[in-house]
């Protein structure tokens, strides 16, 4: 099975390092970015399935990054990570297209579950797209056969 | 200090409430009395003066008339004619017809010998040449004597007139009955103590005085009478009996007689005295009324003031508390948020350690030993403590939550019984009975169900803890009641008969992290979270408590429209 490509975006360097180690041990392929800008830069170069995005970061704010990602890469699943126990930022994130949210401090277990769920959701979506595209292709080829015929 | 402050205020209000009406009141009464007194005095004095003057004129006129009577006899007859006893008797009888005042009538020659006499006494041949009246009439031409005894040893006075024809001089003399004259003078009647009498220039009574003083006695007060003067004198003087009298005196014009009219002062100013009594009564009554009213009103004002101050203090404290809590909330939220980041890292690190530790164990690189078990336990403990920290920060963030609750109409009847059902089992384990009393017509309230539930559960938990603290497992009672409150609000009361809260602690009860529970048992955030929730719902959370007697929490929330 294909490794889930995960990206962690947080301004806490040590969090990135440790979580990367943990997730890699659990069999994920992990990219890290310590700011929104870096994350967007890296996304241009590598393919990522799921992003875990901290809501509150210096510089580019988590919600702005989310908006940007969703515009450029609508298929990328984003899980918001919030320091606030308040649901408000999470709700805002969900409205903007985030798949789910997690509250700090979060368990590795929870993180893995949510990342897997997000990946599954993405897989399902990709599958649907593939089916649709193949139907379209089929129809196209049938039409061209008819024309030829 | 507060007490003194009220006392001072009370004194000021009392003083102004008494003085402001009393001063004009006394001034009005005083001036009224003064003008009344002066007008009474002047009218009394004026009437005394009038009486004195009328009376003296009347008496003088009487005497001058009598003088004119005998003058007529003297000049209408020759010396010989008047010396004729029959003729003189005829004239005397005519005189007596005219005025009964005449006692006798006689003719005296220049040598002082009584030539003819008609009257009740045998006075013919008497010689008067050394008598005072005779000398005076010879010198002056006419004379009205003072009252004297004379030969007859009866008090009388005489009117004598001299006629001169060439070298020949003769005198006609008439005696006036003092009794008659007395009556004339005495008939003045002013009030009950008023009297009139006459004294001569020596202070000897010429008429009797009703209040004591016989004819020809010396008037004991004469010496302080004013001197000769045309005017009528009025004055107030004490007599020898120590009675105050109001006097009016005037000298006769033709004689050295003093007309005296006097009236006892207390009689003269009787109406004034009754005015004083009335005045005093009104003053005393009025002042008592003013003072009583002032005391009553001041008492009420001070009470009102105290109540208002207490309410103000209470309100001020509530505002301070609310402000402090809001500030604390903000600070706590920032703090919690900042703690969560390092907490996340610690948690990750712990997970990593655990993972590596397990890997090492799996690979047999760690030998089973006591230390290993302790190490594992310790790592496990770190995880637990992180969880604990996470709970605290989450509670803080809930307290400081800024979002509006998701409001909906709540039927308190079912809502409260749901909450009670939830807690009933736990309560009965400790022997605690939860009863509810909800008004039938209780309006719906507008609020967030899970949040309000949290508040109620929290308050019930606190109540149970307090009951257990006080009664142990013997149990107690929690009463949850709900009723309509003023200003379109609904009140929910959670009353327990537990251990209560001390006065000192009650002020800090809503402050985050304030707890009286043992370490690890409570975060001290429960009530502050409740407070935050109720505050967000535009309600109020109030506590009243008595140490060792129980606590009541009251939630007031706006009823839904």
CSV table of C-alpha atoms in Angstrom, one decimal, chain B residues 7-388:
chain,number,residue,atom,x,y,z
B,7,UNK,CA,-24.0,60.4,62.8
B,8,UNK,CA,-22.5,63.6,61.4
B,9,UNK,CA,-24.9,63.6,58.5
B,10,UNK,CA,-27.8,63.0,60.9
B,11,UNK,CA,-26.7,66.0,63.0
B,12,UNK,CA,-26.5,68.2,60.0
B,13,UNK,CA,-29.9,67.2,58.6
B,14,UNK,CA,-31.5,67.4,62.0
B,15,UNK,CA,-30.0,70.8,62.7
B,16,UNK,CA,-31.1,72.3,59.4
B,17,UNK,CA,-34.5,70.6,59.7
B,18,UNK,CA,-35.0,72.1,63.1
B,19,UNK,CA,-33.4,75.5,62.7
B,20,UNK,CA,-34.7,76.4,59.3
B,21,UNK,CA,-38.4,76.3,60.3
B,22,UNK,CA,-37.8,77.3,64.0
B,23,UNK,CA,-35.9,80.5,63.3
B,24,UNK,CA,-38.5,82.1,61.1
B,25,UNK,CA,-41.2,80.7,63.4
B,26,UNK,CA,-39.7,82.3,66.4
B,27,UNK,CA,-39.0,85.5,64.6
B,28,UNK,CA,-42.6,85.7,63.3
B,29,UNK,CA,-43.9,85.0,66.8
B,30,UNK,CA,-41.4,87.4,68.4
B,31,UNK,CA,-42.1,90.3,66.0
B,32,UNK,CA,-45.9,89.6,66.2
B,33,UNK,CA,-45.7,89.7,69.9
B,34,UNK,CA,-43.6,92.8,69.9
B,35,UNK,CA,-45.9,94.8,67.7
B,36,UNK,CA,-49.0,93.5,69.5
B,37,UNK,CA,-47.4,94.4,72.8
B,38,UNK,CA,-46.4,97.9,71.7
B,39,UNK,CA,-49.8,98.5,70.2
B,40,UNK,CA,-51.6,97.2,73.3
B,41,UNK,CA,-49.3,99.3,75.5
B,42,UNK,CA,-49.8,102.5,73.4
B,43,UNK,CA,-53.6,102.1,73.2
B,44,UNK,CA,-53.8,101.4,76.9
B,45,UNK,CA,-51.6,104.4,77.7
B,46,UNK,CA,-53.6,106.5,75.3
B,47,UNK,CA,-56.9,105.6,77.0
B,48,UNK,CA,-55.4,106.2,80.4
B,49,UNK,CA,-54.2,109.6,79.2
B,50,UNK,CA,-57.6,110.4,77.8
B,51,UNK,CA,-59.3,109.4,81.0
B,52,UNK,CA,-56.9,111.5,83.1
B,53,UNK,CA,-57.4,114.5,80.9
B,54,UNK,CA,-61.2,114.2,80.6
B,55,UNK,CA,-61.5,113.7,84.2
B,56,UNK,CA,-59.4,116.6,85.3
B,57,UNK,CA,-61.2,118.8,82.9
B,58,UNK,CA,-64.5,117.7,84.2
B,59,UNK,CA,-63.5,118.3,87.8
B,60,UNK,CA,-61.9,121.6,87.1
B,61,UNK,CA,-65.0,122.6,85.2
B,62,UNK,CA,-67.1,121.6,88.2
B,63,UNK,CA,-65.0,123.7,90.5
B,64,UNK,CA,-64.9,126.7,88.2
B,65,UNK,CA,-68.7,126.5,87.9
B,66,UNK,CA,-69.1,126.5,91.7
B,67,UNK,CA,-66.7,129.4,91.7
B,68,UNK,CA,-68.9,131.2,89.1
B,69,UNK,CA,-72.0,130.5,91.2
B,70,UNK,CA,-70.8,132.4,94.2
B,71,UNK,CA,-69.1,135.0,92.1
B,72,UNK,CA,-72.5,135.8,90.7
B,73,UNK,CA,-73.9,136.2,94.2
B,74,UNK,CA,-71.0,138.4,95.2
B,75,UNK,CA,-71.2,140.7,92.2
B,76,UNK,CA,-75.0,140.8,91.9
B,77,UNK,CA,-75.5,142.1,95.4
B,78,UNK,CA,-74.0,145.0,97.3
B,79,UNK,CA,-72.1,144.5,100.5
B,80,UNK,CA,-75.1,145.4,102.6
B,81,UNK,CA,-77.3,143.1,100.7
B,82,UNK,CA,-75.0,140.1,101.2
B,83,UNK,CA,-74.6,141.0,104.8
B,84,UNK,CA,-78.3,140.7,105.2
B,85,UNK,CA,-78.7,137.3,106.6
B,86,UNK,CA,-82.2,136.7,105.1
B,87,UNK,CA,-81.0,137.6,101.7
B,88,UNK,CA,-77.9,135.4,101.9
B,89,UNK,CA,-80.0,132.5,103.1
B,90,UNK,CA,-82.2,133.0,100.1
B,91,UNK,CA,-79.2,133.0,97.8
B,92,UNK,CA,-77.8,129.9,99.6
B,93,UNK,CA,-81.1,128.0,99.1
B,94,UNK,CA,-81.0,128.9,95.4
B,95,UNK,CA,-77.4,127.7,95.3
B,96,UNK,CA,-78.2,124.4,97.0
B,97,UNK,CA,-81.0,123.9,94.4
B,98,UNK,CA,-78.4,124.2,91.7
B,99,UNK,CA,-75.7,122.0,93.3
B,100,UNK,CA,-75.9,119.9,96.3
B,101,UNK,CA,-72.2,120.2,96.7
B,102,UNK,CA,-72.5,123.4,98.7
B,103,UNK,CA,-72.4,122.9,102.5
B,104,UNK,CA,-72.5,126.5,103.6
B,105,UNK,CA,-72.0,130.1,102.5
B,106,UNK,CA,-70.6,133.1,104.3
B,107,UNK,CA,-69.4,136.7,104.0
B,108,UNK,CA,-66.1,137.7,105.6
B,109,UNK,CA,-64.8,141.2,105.9
B,110,UNK,CA,-61.3,142.4,105.2
B,111,UNK,CA,-60.3,141.8,108.8
B,112,UNK,CA,-61.1,138.2,108.5
B,113,UNK,CA,-64.3,138.3,110.6
B,114,UNK,CA,-67.1,136.0,109.6
B,115,UNK,CA,-70.0,138.6,109.2
B,116,UNK,CA,-72.8,136.5,107.9
B,117,UNK,CA,-73.1,132.7,107.7
B,118,UNK,CA,-75.7,130.4,106.6
B,119,UNK,CA,-75.1,126.7,107.0
B,120,UNK,CA,-75.2,123.8,109.6
B,121,UNK,CA,-72.4,125.2,111.7
B,122,UNK,CA,-72.3,128.2,114.1
B,123,UNK,CA,-69.4,130.0,112.4
B,124,UNK,CA,-70.6,133.7,112.7
B,125,UNK,CA,-68.0,135.9,114.3
B,126,UNK,CA,-65.1,133.6,113.7
B,127,UNK,CA,-61.9,135.3,112.7
B,128,UNK,CA,-59.9,133.9,109.8
B,129,UNK,CA,-57.3,136.6,109.5
B,130,UNK,CA,-54.4,134.1,110.1
B,131,UNK,CA,-55.9,131.3,108.0
B,132,UNK,CA,-53.9,130.3,104.9
B,133,UNK,CA,-56.9,130.6,102.6
B,134,UNK,CA,-57.8,134.1,103.8
B,135,UNK,CA,-54.3,135.4,103.2
B,136,UNK,CA,-54.3,133.8,99.7
B,137,UNK,CA,-57.7,135.2,98.7
B,138,UNK,CA,-56.7,138.7,100.0
B,139,UNK,CA,-53.6,138.5,97.8
B,140,UNK,CA,-54.9,136.7,94.7
B,141,UNK,CA,-58.6,137.8,94.6
B,142,UNK,CA,-59.9,134.2,94.6
B,143,UNK,CA,-58.9,130.9,96.0
B,144,UNK,CA,-59.8,127.2,96.1
B,145,UNK,CA,-58.3,125.6,99.2
B,146,UNK,CA,-56.9,122.2,99.7
B,147,UNK,CA,-59.0,119.9,101.9
B,148,UNK,CA,-58.6,120.8,105.6
B,149,UNK,CA,-60.4,120.3,108.9
B,150,UNK,CA,-60.8,123.9,110.1
B,151,UNK,CA,-62.9,125.0,113.1
B,152,UNK,CA,-65.5,122.4,112.4
B,153,UNK,CA,-63.1,119.5,112.5
B,154,UNK,CA,-64.6,118.0,109.4
B,155,UNK,CA,-62.7,117.6,106.1
B,156,UNK,CA,-63.8,120.2,103.7
B,157,UNK,CA,-62.5,122.7,101.2
B,158,UNK,CA,-63.5,126.2,100.4
B,159,UNK,CA,-64.0,128.4,97.4
B,160,UNK,CA,-63.5,132.1,98.3
B,161,UNK,CA,-63.7,135.2,96.1
B,162,UNK,CA,-62.9,138.8,97.2
B,163,UNK,CA,-64.7,141.9,96.0
B,164,UNK,CA,-63.2,145.4,96.2
B,165,UNK,CA,-65.1,148.6,95.9
B,166,UNK,CA,-62.8,151.6,96.6
B,167,UNK,CA,-61.1,150.8,99.9
B,168,UNK,CA,-63.7,148.4,101.0
B,169,UNK,CA,-63.0,144.7,100.5
B,170,UNK,CA,-65.2,141.7,101.4
B,171,UNK,CA,-65.1,138.0,100.7
B,172,UNK,CA,-67.7,135.5,99.9
B,173,UNK,CA,-66.8,132.0,100.9
B,174,UNK,CA,-68.5,128.6,100.2
B,175,UNK,CA,-67.7,125.2,101.5
B,176,UNK,CA,-67.8,122.2,99.3
B,177,UNK,CA,-68.9,118.9,100.6
B,178,UNK,CA,-65.9,116.5,100.2
B,179,UNK,CA,-68.2,113.5,100.2
B,180,UNK,CA,-69.9,114.9,97.1
B,181,UNK,CA,-66.6,115.8,95.5
B,182,UNK,CA,-65.2,112.4,96.3
B,183,UNK,CA,-68.0,110.7,94.5
B,184,UNK,CA,-67.4,112.9,91.5
B,185,UNK,CA,-63.7,112.0,91.3
B,186,UNK,CA,-64.1,108.4,92.2
B,187,UNK,CA,-66.8,107.6,89.7
B,188,UNK,CA,-64.2,106.9,87.1
B,189,UNK,CA,-64.3,103.2,86.4
B,190,UNK,CA,-61.5,101.6,84.4
B,191,UNK,CA,-61.4,97.9,84.5
B,192,UNK,CA,-61.5,96.4,88.0
B,193,UNK,CA,-58.4,97.9,89.5
B,194,UNK,CA,-58.6,101.2,87.8
B,195,UNK,CA,-59.1,104.3,90.1
B,196,UNK,CA,-58.8,108.0,90.1
B,197,UNK,CA,-57.9,110.4,93.0
B,198,UNK,CA,-56.4,113.8,93.6
B,199,UNK,CA,-53.5,114.8,95.7
B,200,UNK,CA,-52.2,118.3,96.4
B,201,UNK,CA,-48.7,119.5,95.8
B,202,UNK,CA,-47.7,118.2,99.1
B,203,UNK,CA,-48.9,114.7,98.2
B,204,UNK,CA,-51.8,114.8,100.6
B,205,UNK,CA,-55.0,113.0,99.4
B,206,UNK,CA,-57.7,115.4,98.5
B,207,UNK,CA,-60.1,112.6,97.8
B,208,UNK,CA,-60.1,109.1,99.1
B,209,UNK,CA,-58.5,106.3,97.1
B,210,UNK,CA,-60.4,103.2,96.6
B,211,UNK,CA,-57.4,100.9,97.0
B,212,UNK,CA,-56.5,102.5,100.3
B,213,UNK,CA,-55.6,106.1,101.2
B,214,UNK,CA,-57.9,108.3,103.3
B,215,UNK,CA,-58.5,111.9,103.0
B,216,UNK,CA,-55.8,114.2,104.3
B,217,UNK,CA,-53.3,111.3,104.5
B,218,UNK,CA,-50.1,111.5,102.7
B,219,UNK,CA,-49.9,109.5,99.5
B,220,UNK,CA,-46.9,107.2,100.2
B,221,UNK,CA,-45.9,107.3,96.5
B,222,UNK,CA,-46.1,111.0,96.0
B,223,UNK,CA,-42.5,111.8,96.2
B,224,UNK,CA,-41.7,110.1,92.9
B,225,UNK,CA,-44.5,111.8,91.1
B,226,UNK,CA,-43.3,114.0,88.2
B,227,UNK,CA,-43.1,117.8,88.7
B,228,UNK,CA,-45.5,120.4,87.6
B,229,UNK,CA,-46.2,120.2,83.9
B,230,UNK,CA,-49.0,121.0,81.5
B,231,UNK,CA,-48.7,117.6,79.9
B,232,UNK,CA,-50.2,114.3,81.0
B,233,UNK,CA,-47.5,112.0,82.3
B,234,UNK,CA,-47.7,108.3,82.1
B,235,UNK,CA,-45.4,105.9,83.8
B,236,UNK,CA,-45.2,102.5,85.4
B,237,UNK,CA,-44.2,102.4,89.1
B,238,UNK,CA,-44.3,100.0,92.0
B,239,UNK,CA,-46.3,101.3,94.9
B,240,UNK,CA,-45.6,100.7,98.6
B,241,UNK,CA,-47.5,97.4,98.4
B,242,UNK,CA,-45.1,96.2,95.8
B,243,UNK,CA,-47.8,96.2,93.1
B,244,UNK,CA,-47.0,97.5,89.7
B,245,UNK,CA,-49.3,100.3,88.5
B,246,UNK,CA,-49.6,102.1,85.2
B,247,UNK,CA,-50.1,105.8,86.1
B,248,UNK,CA,-51.5,108.8,84.2
B,249,UNK,CA,-51.1,112.1,86.0
B,250,UNK,CA,-51.9,115.7,85.2
B,251,UNK,CA,-51.9,118.9,87.1
B,252,UNK,CA,-55.0,121.0,87.4
B,253,UNK,CA,-54.6,124.3,85.7
B,254,UNK,CA,-55.9,126.6,88.4
B,255,UNK,CA,-55.0,124.7,91.5
B,256,UNK,CA,-51.9,122.9,92.7
B,257,UNK,CA,-53.8,119.6,92.6
B,258,UNK,CA,-52.6,116.5,90.8
B,259,UNK,CA,-55.1,114.3,89.1
B,260,UNK,CA,-54.0,110.7,89.2
B,261,UNK,CA,-55.5,107.8,87.3
B,262,UNK,CA,-53.9,104.5,87.9
B,263,UNK,CA,-54.5,100.9,86.9
B,264,UNK,CA,-52.7,97.8,88.0
B,265,UNK,CA,-50.2,96.8,85.4
B,266,UNK,CA,-51.4,93.2,85.2
B,267,UNK,CA,-54.9,94.5,84.6
B,268,UNK,CA,-53.8,97.1,82.0
B,269,UNK,CA,-52.0,94.5,80.0
B,270,UNK,CA,-54.3,91.6,80.6
B,271,UNK,CA,-54.9,91.0,76.9
B,272,UNK,CA,-51.2,91.1,76.4
B,273,UNK,CA,-50.7,88.5,79.1
B,274,UNK,CA,-53.2,86.2,77.4
B,275,UNK,CA,-51.4,86.9,74.2
B,276,UNK,CA,-48.2,85.7,75.8
B,277,UNK,CA,-49.9,82.5,77.0
B,278,UNK,CA,-51.3,81.8,73.6
B,279,UNK,CA,-48.0,82.6,72.0
B,280,UNK,CA,-46.1,80.4,74.4
B,281,UNK,CA,-48.5,77.5,73.9
B,282,UNK,CA,-48.3,77.8,70.1
B,283,UNK,CA,-44.5,78.1,70.3
B,284,UNK,CA,-44.0,75.1,72.5
B,285,UNK,CA,-46.4,73.0,70.5
B,286,UNK,CA,-45.0,74.2,67.2
B,287,UNK,CA,-41.4,73.6,68.2
B,288,UNK,CA,-42.3,70.2,69.6
B,289,UNK,CA,-44.0,69.4,66.3
B,290,UNK,CA,-41.0,70.7,64.3
B,291,UNK,CA,-38.5,68.7,66.4
B,292,UNK,CA,-40.6,65.5,66.3
B,293,UNK,CA,-41.1,65.8,62.5
B,294,UNK,CA,-37.4,66.6,62.1
B,295,UNK,CA,-36.4,63.5,64.1
B,296,UNK,CA,-38.8,61.3,62.2
B,297,UNK,CA,-37.8,62.5,58.8
B,298,UNK,CA,-34.1,62.5,59.6
B,299,UNK,CA,-34.4,58.9,60.8
B,300,UNK,CA,-36.1,58.0,57.6
B,301,UNK,CA,-33.6,59.8,55.4
B,302,UNK,CA,-30.7,58.3,57.2
B,303,UNK,CA,-32.2,54.8,56.9
B,304,UNK,CA,-32.8,55.4,53.2
B,305,UNK,CA,-29.2,56.7,52.8
B,306,UNK,CA,-27.8,53.6,54.6
B,307,UNK,CA,-29.8,51.3,52.4
B,308,UNK,CA,-28.8,53.2,49.2
B,309,UNK,CA,-25.1,53.1,50.3
B,310,UNK,CA,-25.4,49.4,51.0
B,311,UNK,CA,-26.9,48.8,47.6
B,312,UNK,CA,-24.3,50.9,46.0
B,313,UNK,CA,-21.5,49.1,47.8
B,314,UNK,CA,-23.0,45.8,46.7
B,315,UNK,CA,-23.3,46.9,43.1
B,316,UNK,CA,-19.8,48.3,43.2
B,317,UNK,CA,-18.5,45.0,44.5
B,318,UNK,CA,-20.3,43.1,41.9
B,319,UNK,CA,-18.9,45.3,39.2
B,320,UNK,CA,-15.4,45.0,40.5
B,321,UNK,CA,-15.8,41.3,40.8
B,322,UNK,CA,-17.2,41.0,37.3
B,323,UNK,CA,-14.4,43.3,35.9
B,324,UNK,CA,-11.8,41.3,37.8
B,325,UNK,CA,-13.2,38.1,36.5
B,326,UNK,CA,-13.2,39.3,32.9
B,327,UNK,CA,-9.6,40.4,33.2
B,328,UNK,CA,-8.6,37.2,34.9
B,329,UNK,CA,-10.4,35.3,32.2
B,330,UNK,CA,-8.5,37.0,29.4
B,331,UNK,CA,-5.2,36.5,31.2
B,332,UNK,CA,-6.0,32.8,31.9
B,333,UNK,CA,-7.0,32.2,28.3
B,334,UNK,CA,-3.7,33.6,27.1
B,335,UNK,CA,-1.8,31.6,29.7
B,336,UNK,CA,-3.7,28.4,28.8
B,337,UNK,CA,-3.0,28.8,25.1
B,338,UNK,CA,0.7,29.4,25.7
B,339,UNK,CA,0.9,26.4,28.0
B,340,UNK,CA,-0.7,24.1,25.4
B,341,UNK,CA,2.1,24.4,22.9
B,342,UNK,CA,4.9,23.2,25.3
B,343,UNK,CA,2.4,20.7,26.6
B,344,UNK,CA,2.0,19.3,23.1
B,345,UNK,CA,5.8,19.0,22.7
B,346,UNK,CA,6.1,17.3,26.1
B,347,UNK,CA,3.4,14.9,25.1
B,348,UNK,CA,5.1,14.1,21.8
B,349,UNK,CA,8.4,13.6,23.5
B,350,UNK,CA,6.7,11.3,26.0
B,351,UNK,CA,5.2,9.3,23.3
B,352,UNK,CA,8.5,9.1,21.5
B,353,UNK,CA,10.2,7.9,24.7
B,354,UNK,CA,7.6,5.3,25.3
B,355,UNK,CA,7.9,4.1,21.8
B,356,UNK,CA,11.6,3.8,21.9
B,357,UNK,CA,11.4,2.2,25.3
B,358,UNK,CA,9.1,-0.4,24.0
B,359,UNK,CA,11.2,-1.0,20.9
B,360,UNK,CA,14.2,-1.5,23.1
B,361,UNK,CA,12.3,-3.9,25.3
B,362,UNK,CA,11.0,-5.8,22.2
B,363,UNK,CA,14.5,-6.1,20.9
B,364,UNK,CA,15.7,-7.5,24.2
B,365,UNK,CA,18.2,-4.6,24.7
B,366,UNK,CA,16.8,-3.9,28.1
B,367,UNK,CA,17.0,-6.4,30.9
B,368,UNK,CA,14.0,-6.9,33.1
B,369,UNK,CA,14.7,-5.3,36.4
B,370,UNK,CA,13.1,-3.2,39.2
B,371,UNK,CA,14.6,-0.1,37.7
B,372,UNK,CA,13.1,-0.8,34.4
B,373,UNK,CA,9.6,-1.2,36.0
B,374,UNK,CA,10.1,2.1,37.8
B,375,UNK,CA,11.2,3.8,34.7
B,376,UNK,CA,8.2,2.6,32.9
B,377,UNK,CA,6.0,3.7,35.7
B,378,UNK,CA,7.6,7.1,35.7
B,379,UNK,CA,7.1,7.6,32.0
B,380,UNK,CA,3.5,6.6,32.4
B,381,UNK,CA,3.2,9.1,35.2
B,382,UNK,CA,4.4,11.9,32.9
B,383,UNK,CA,1.6,11.1,30.5
B,384,UNK,CA,-0.9,11.3,33.3
B,385,UNK,CA,0.3,14.6,34.5
B,386,UNK,CA,0.2,16.0,31.0
B,387,UNK,CA,-3.4,14.9,30.8
B,388,UNK,CA,-4.0,16.7,34.1
